[in-house]
PDB file of C-alpha atoms in Angstrom:
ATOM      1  CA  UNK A 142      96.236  72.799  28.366  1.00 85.00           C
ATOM      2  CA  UNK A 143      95.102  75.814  27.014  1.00 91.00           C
ATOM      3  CA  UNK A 144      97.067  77.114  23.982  1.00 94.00           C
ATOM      4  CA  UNK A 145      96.825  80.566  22.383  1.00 96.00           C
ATOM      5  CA  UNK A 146      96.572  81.294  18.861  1.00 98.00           C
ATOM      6  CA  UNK A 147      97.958  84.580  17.764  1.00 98.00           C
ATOM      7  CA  UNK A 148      97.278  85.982  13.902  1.00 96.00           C
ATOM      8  CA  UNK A 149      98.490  86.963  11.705  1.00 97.00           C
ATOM      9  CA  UNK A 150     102.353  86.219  12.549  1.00 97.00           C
ATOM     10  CA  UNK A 151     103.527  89.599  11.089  1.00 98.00           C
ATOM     11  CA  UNK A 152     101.907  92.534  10.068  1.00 98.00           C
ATOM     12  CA  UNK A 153     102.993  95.623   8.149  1.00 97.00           C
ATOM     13  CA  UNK A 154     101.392  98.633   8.320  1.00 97.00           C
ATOM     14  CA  UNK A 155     102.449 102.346   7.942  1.00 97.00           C
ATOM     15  CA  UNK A 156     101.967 105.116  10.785  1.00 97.00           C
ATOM     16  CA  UNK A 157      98.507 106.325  10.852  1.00 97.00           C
ATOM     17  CA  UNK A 158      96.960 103.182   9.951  1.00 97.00           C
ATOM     18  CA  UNK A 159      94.991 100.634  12.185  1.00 98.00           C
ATOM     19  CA  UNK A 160      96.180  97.461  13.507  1.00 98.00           C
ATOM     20  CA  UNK A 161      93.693  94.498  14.907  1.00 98.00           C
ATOM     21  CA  UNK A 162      95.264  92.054  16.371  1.00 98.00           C
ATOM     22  CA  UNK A 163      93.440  88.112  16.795  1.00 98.00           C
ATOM     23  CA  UNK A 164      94.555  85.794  19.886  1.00 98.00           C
ATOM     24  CA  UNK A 165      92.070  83.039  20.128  1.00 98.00           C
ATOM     25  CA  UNK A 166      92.248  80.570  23.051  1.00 96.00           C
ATOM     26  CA  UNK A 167      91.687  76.553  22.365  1.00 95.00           C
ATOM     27  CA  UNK A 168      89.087  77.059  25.054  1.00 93.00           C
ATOM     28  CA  UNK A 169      87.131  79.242  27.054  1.00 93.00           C
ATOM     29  CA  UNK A 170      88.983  81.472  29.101  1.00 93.00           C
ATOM     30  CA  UNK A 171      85.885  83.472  30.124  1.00 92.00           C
ATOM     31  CA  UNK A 172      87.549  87.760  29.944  1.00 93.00           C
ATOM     32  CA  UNK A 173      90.615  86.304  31.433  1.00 94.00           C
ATOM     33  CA  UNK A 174      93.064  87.660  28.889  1.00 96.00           C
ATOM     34  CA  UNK A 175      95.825  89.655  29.110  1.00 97.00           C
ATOM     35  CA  UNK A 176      97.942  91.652  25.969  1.00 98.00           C
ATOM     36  CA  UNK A 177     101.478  92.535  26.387  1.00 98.00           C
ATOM     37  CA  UNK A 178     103.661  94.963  23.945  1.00 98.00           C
ATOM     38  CA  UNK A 179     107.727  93.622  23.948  1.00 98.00           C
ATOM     39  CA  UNK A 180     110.128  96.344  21.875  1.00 97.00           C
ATOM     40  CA  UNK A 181     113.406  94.752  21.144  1.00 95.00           C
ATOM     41  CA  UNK A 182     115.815  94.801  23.842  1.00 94.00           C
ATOM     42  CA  UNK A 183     113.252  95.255  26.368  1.00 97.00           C
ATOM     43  CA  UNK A 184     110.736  93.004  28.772  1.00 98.00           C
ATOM     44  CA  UNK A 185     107.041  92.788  27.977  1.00 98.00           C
ATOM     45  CA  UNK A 186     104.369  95.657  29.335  1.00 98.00           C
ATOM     46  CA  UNK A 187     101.030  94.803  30.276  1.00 98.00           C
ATOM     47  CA  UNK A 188      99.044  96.592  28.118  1.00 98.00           C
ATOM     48  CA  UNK A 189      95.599  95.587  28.370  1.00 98.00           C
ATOM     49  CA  UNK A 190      93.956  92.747  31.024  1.00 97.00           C
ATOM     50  CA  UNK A 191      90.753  91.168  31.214  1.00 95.00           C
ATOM     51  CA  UNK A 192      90.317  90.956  27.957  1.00 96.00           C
ATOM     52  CA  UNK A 193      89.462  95.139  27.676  1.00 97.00           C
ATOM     53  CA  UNK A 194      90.679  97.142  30.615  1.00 97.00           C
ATOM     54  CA  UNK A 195      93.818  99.020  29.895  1.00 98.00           C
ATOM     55  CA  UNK A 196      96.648  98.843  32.345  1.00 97.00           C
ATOM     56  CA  UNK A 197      98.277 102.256  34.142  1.00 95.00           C
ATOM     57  CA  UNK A 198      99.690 104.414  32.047  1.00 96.00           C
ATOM     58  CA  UNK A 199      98.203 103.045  28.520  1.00 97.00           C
ATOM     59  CA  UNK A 200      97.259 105.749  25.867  1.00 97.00           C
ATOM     60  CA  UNK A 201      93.255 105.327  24.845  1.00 98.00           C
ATOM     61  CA  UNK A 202      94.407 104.281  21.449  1.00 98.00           C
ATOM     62  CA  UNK A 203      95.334 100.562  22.519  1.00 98.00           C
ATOM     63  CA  UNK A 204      91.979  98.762  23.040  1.00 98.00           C
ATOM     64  CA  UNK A 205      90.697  95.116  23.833  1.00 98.00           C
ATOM     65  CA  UNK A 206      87.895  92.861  22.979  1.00 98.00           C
ATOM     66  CA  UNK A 207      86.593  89.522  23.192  1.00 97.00           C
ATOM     67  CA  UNK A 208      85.603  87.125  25.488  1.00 96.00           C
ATOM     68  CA  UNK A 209      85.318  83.016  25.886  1.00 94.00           C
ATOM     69  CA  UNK A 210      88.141  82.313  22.538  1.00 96.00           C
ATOM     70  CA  UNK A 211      88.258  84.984  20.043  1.00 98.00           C
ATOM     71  CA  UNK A 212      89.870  88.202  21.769  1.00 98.00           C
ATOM     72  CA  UNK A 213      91.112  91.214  19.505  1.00 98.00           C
ATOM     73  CA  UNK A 214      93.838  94.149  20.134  1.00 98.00           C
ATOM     74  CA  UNK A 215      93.035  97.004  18.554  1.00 98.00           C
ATOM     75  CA  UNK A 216      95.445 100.014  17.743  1.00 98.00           C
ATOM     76  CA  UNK A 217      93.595 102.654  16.176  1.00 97.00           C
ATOM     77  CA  UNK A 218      96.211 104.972  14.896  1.00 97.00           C
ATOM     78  CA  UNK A 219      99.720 103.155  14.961  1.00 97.00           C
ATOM     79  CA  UNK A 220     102.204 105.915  16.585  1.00 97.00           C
ATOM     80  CA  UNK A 221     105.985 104.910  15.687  1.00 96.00           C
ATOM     81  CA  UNK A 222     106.788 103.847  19.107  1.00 96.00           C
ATOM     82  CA  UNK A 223     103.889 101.151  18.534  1.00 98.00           C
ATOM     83  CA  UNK A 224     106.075  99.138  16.213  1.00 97.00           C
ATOM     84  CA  UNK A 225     106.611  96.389  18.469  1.00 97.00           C
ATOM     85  CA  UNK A 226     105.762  92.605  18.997  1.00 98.00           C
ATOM     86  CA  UNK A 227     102.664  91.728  20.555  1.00 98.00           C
ATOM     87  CA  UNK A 228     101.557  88.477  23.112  1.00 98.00           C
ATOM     88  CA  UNK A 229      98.563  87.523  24.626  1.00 98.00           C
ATOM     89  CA  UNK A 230      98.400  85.545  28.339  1.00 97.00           C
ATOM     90  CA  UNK A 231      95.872  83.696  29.970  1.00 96.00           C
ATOM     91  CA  UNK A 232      95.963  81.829  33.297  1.00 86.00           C
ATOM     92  CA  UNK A 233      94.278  78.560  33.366  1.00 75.00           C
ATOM     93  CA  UNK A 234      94.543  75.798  36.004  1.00 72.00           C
ATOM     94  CA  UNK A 235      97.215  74.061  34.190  1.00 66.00           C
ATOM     95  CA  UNK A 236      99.973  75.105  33.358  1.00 67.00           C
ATOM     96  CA  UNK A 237      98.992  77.956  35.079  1.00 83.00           C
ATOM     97  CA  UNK A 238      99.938  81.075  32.577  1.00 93.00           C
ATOM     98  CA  UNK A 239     100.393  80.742  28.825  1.00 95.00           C
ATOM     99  CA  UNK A 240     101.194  83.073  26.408  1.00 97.00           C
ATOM    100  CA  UNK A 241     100.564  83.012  22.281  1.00 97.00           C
ATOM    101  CA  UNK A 242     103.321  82.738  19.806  1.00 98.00           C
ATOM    102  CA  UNK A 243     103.279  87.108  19.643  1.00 98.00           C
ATOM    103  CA  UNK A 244     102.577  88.933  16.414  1.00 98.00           C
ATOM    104  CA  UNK A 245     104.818  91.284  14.940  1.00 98.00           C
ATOM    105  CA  UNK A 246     103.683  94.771  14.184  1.00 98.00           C
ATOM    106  CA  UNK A 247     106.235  95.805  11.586  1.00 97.00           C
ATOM    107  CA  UNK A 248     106.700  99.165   9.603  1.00 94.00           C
ATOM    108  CA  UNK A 249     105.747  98.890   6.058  1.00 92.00           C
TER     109      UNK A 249
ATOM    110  CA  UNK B  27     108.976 103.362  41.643  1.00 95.00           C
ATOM    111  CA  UNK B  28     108.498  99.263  41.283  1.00 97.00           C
ATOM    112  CA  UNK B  29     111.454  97.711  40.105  1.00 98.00           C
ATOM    113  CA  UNK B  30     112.962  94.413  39.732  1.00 98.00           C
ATOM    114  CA  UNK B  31     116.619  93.885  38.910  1.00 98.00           C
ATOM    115  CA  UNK B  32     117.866  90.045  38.180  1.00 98.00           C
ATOM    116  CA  UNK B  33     121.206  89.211  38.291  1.00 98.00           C
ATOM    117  CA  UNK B  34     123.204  85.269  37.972  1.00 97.00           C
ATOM    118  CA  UNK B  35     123.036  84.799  34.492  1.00 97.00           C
ATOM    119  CA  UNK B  36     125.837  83.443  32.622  1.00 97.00           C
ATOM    120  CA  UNK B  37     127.287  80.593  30.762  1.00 98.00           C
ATOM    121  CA  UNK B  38     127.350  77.761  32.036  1.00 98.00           C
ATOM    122  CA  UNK B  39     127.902  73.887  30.646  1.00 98.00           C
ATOM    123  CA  UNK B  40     125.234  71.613  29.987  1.00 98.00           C
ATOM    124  CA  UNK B  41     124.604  69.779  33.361  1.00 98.00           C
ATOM    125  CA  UNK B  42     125.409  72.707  34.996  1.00 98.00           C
ATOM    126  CA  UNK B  43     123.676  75.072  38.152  1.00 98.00           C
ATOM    127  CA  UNK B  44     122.869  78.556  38.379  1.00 98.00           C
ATOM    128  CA  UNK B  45     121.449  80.846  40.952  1.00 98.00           C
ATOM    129  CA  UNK B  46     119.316  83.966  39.675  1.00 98.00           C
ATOM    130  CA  UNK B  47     118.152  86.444  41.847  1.00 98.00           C
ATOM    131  CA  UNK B  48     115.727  88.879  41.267  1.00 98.00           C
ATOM    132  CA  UNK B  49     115.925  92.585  43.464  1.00 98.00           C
ATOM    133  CA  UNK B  50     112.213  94.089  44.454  1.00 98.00           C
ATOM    134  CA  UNK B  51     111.858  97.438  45.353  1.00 98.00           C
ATOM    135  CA  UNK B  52     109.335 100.377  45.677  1.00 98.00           C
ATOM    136  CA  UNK B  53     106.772  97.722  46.555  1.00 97.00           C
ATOM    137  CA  UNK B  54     105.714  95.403  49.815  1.00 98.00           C
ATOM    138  CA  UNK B  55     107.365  92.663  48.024  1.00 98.00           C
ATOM    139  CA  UNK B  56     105.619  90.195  50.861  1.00 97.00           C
ATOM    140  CA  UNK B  57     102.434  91.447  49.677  1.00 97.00           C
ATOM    141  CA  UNK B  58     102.791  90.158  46.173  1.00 97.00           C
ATOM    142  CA  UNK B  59     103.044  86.572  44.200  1.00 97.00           C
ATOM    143  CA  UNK B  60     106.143  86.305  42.203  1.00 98.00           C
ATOM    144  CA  UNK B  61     106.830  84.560  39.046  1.00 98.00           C
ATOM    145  CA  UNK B  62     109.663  83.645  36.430  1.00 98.00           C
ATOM    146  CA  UNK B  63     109.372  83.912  32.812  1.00 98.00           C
ATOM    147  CA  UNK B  64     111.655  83.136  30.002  1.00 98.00           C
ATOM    148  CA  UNK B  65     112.630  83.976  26.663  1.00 98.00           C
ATOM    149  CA  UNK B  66     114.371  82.096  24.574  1.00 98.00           C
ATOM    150  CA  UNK B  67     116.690  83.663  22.004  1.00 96.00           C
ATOM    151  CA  UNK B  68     113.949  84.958  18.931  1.00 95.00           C
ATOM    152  CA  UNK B  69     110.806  83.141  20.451  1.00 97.00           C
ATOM    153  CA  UNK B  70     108.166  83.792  22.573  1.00 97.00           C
ATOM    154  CA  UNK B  71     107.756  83.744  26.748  1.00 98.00           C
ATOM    155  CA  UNK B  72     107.390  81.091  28.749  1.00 97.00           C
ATOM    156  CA  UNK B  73     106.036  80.770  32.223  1.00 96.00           C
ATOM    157  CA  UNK B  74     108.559  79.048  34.662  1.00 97.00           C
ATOM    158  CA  UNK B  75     107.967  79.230  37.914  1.00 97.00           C
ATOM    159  CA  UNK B  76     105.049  81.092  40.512  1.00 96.00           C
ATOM    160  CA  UNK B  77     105.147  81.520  44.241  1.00 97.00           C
ATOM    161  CA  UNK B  78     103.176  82.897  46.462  1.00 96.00           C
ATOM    162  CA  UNK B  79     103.928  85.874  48.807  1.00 96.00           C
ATOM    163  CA  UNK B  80     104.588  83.654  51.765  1.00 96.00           C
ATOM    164  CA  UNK B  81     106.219  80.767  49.763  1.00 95.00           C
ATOM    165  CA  UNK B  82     103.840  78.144  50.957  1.00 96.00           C
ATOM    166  CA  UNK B  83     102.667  77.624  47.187  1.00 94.00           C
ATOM    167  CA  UNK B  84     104.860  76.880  44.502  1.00 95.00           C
ATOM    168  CA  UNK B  85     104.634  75.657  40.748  1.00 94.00           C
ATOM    169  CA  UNK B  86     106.430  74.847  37.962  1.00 96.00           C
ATOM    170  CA  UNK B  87     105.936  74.101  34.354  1.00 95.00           C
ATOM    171  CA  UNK B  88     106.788  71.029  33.311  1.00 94.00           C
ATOM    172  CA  UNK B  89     109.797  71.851  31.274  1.00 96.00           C
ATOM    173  CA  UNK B  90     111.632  72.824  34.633  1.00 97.00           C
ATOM    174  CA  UNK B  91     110.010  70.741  37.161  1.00 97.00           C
ATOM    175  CA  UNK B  92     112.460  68.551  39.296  1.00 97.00           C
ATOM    176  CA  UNK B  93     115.315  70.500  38.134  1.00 98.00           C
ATOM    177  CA  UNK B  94     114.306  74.026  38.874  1.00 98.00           C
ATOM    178  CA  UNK B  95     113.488  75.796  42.033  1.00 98.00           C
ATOM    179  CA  UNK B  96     111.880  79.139  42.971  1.00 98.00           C
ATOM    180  CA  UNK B  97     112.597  80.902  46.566  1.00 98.00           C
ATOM    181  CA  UNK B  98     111.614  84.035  47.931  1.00 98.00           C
ATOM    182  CA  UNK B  99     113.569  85.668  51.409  1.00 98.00           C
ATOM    183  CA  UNK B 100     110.707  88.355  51.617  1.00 98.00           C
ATOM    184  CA  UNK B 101     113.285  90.161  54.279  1.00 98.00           C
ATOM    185  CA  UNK B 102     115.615  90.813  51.768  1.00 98.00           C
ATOM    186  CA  UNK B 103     113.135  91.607  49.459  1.00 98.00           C
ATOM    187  CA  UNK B 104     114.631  88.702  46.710  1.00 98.00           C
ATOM    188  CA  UNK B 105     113.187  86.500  44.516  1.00 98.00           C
ATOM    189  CA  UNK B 106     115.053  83.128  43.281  1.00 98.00           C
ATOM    190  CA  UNK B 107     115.624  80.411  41.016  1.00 98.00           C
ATOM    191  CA  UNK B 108     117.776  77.786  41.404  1.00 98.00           C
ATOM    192  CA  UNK B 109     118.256  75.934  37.805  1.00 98.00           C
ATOM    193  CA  UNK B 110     120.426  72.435  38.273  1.00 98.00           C
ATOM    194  CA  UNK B 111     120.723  69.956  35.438  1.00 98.00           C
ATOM    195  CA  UNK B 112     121.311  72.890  32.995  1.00 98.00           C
ATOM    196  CA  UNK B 113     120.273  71.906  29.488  1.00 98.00           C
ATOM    197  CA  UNK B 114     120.513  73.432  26.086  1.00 98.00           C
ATOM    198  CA  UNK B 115     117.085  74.617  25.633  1.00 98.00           C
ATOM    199  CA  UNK B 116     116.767  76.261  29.380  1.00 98.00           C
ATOM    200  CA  UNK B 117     119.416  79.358  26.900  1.00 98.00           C
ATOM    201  CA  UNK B 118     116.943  81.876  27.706  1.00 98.00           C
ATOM    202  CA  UNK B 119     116.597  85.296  29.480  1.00 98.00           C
ATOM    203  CA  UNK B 120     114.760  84.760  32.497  1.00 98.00           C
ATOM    204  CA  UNK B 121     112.416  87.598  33.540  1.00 98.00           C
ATOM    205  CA  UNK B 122     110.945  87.875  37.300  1.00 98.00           C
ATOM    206  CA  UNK B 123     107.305  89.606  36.856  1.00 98.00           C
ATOM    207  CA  UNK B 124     105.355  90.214  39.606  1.00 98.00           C
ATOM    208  CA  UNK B 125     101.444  88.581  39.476  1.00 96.00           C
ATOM    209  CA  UNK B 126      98.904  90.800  39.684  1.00 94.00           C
ATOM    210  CA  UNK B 127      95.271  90.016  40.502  1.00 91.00           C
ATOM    211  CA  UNK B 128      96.784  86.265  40.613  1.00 90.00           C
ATOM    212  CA  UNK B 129      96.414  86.567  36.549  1.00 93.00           C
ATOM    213  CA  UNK B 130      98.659  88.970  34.976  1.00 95.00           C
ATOM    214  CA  UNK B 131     102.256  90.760  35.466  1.00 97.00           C
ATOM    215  CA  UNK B 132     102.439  93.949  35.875  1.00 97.00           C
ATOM    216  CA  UNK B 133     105.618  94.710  36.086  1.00 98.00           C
ATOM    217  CA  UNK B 134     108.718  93.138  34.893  1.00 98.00           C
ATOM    218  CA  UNK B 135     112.935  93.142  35.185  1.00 98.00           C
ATOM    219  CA  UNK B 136     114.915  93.963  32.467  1.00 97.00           C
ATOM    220  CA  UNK B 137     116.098  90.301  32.220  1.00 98.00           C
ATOM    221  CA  UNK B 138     119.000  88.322  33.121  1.00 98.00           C
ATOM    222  CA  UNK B 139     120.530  85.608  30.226  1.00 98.00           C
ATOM    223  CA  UNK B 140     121.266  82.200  30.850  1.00 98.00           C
ATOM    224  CA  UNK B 141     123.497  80.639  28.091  1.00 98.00           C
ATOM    225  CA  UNK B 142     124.051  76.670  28.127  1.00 98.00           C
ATOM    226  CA  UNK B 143     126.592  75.474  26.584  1.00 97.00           C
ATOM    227  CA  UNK B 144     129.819  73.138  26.131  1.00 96.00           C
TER     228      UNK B 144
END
């Protein structure tokens, strides 16, 4: 089983600032990575998939890197709607889609 | 639009059934793998369930498996899961996503939750 490992748990940052975002995968998952933004009260939106390509609708400020374990979100100027908790997804044979523990973009 | 509206959550004792459903629209739902996801109250998601667009493949995780199953009626443009043997830890809201690219979900429902207890 593949498990993700999302850091840090929280972090706190004000409006303007930049926030990078670590999921690393237990092994290789090749650019098969997916990052999903979940605002209280509301289901998860793909964000960003194979490991850099934003999904429809995604302003240019959300970014993704990485590839094999180490895979980073990048937001390069937090808006306040970006406040939010974070998840990364892979599919692997088995089980077939796992998700890290998220990481909490909080206002500070 | 694409949209997905689940319904059939409740509370319900431990031991218990439930039916969820899970409403496509603005899509060919036959065209499309399905899946169900769940939250549990302050965690993080968890895969449940996947099937294909014409039902012929079907998974589980193992949290769910004999217990759980997933349907689709791709007339009626539905998704299920059928969740016997209710336990504590299945207290979750359960998401239906649709798969996309046979990795990802694209789009999601807005949840329905599924409360066990006595």
């Amino acid at each position: 089983e593949i498990v993700l490992t999302q850091s840090p748990a929280t972090l706190s940052l004000s409006p303007g600032e930049r926030a990078t975002l670590s999921c690393r995968a237990s092994q290789s998952v090749s650019s098969y990575l997916a990052w999903y933004q979940q605002k209280p009260g509301q289901a998860p939106r793909l964000l960003i998939y194979d490991a850099s390509n934003r999904a429809t609708g995604i302003p240019a400020r959300f970014s993704g890197s990485g590839s094999g374990t180490d895979f980073t979100l990048t937001i390069s100027s937090l808006e306040p709607e970006d406040f939010a908790v974070y998840y990364c997804q892979q599919r692997s044979n088995w089980p077939l889609w796992t998700f890290g523990q998220g990481t909490k973009v909080e206002i500070k | 639009q694409v949209q997905l509206v689940e319904s059939g959550g409740g509370l319900v004792k431990p031991g218990g059934s439930l039916r969820l459903s899970c409403a496509a629209s603005g899509f060919t739902f036959s065209d499309y793998y399905m899946s169900w996801i769940r939250q549990a109250p302050g965690k993080g998601l968890e895969w449940v369930s996947y099937i294909s667009s014409s039902g012929s493949t079907i998974y589980y995780a193992d949290s769910v498996k004999g217990r759980f199953t997933i349907s689709r009626d791709n007339a009626k443009n539905s998704l299920y899961l059928q969740m016997n043997s209710l336990r504590a830890e299945d207290t979750a809201v359960y998401y239906c996503a649709r798969v996309w690219q046979q990795r990802y979900f694209d789009y999601w429902g807005q949840g329905t939750l599924v409360t066990v207890s006595s």
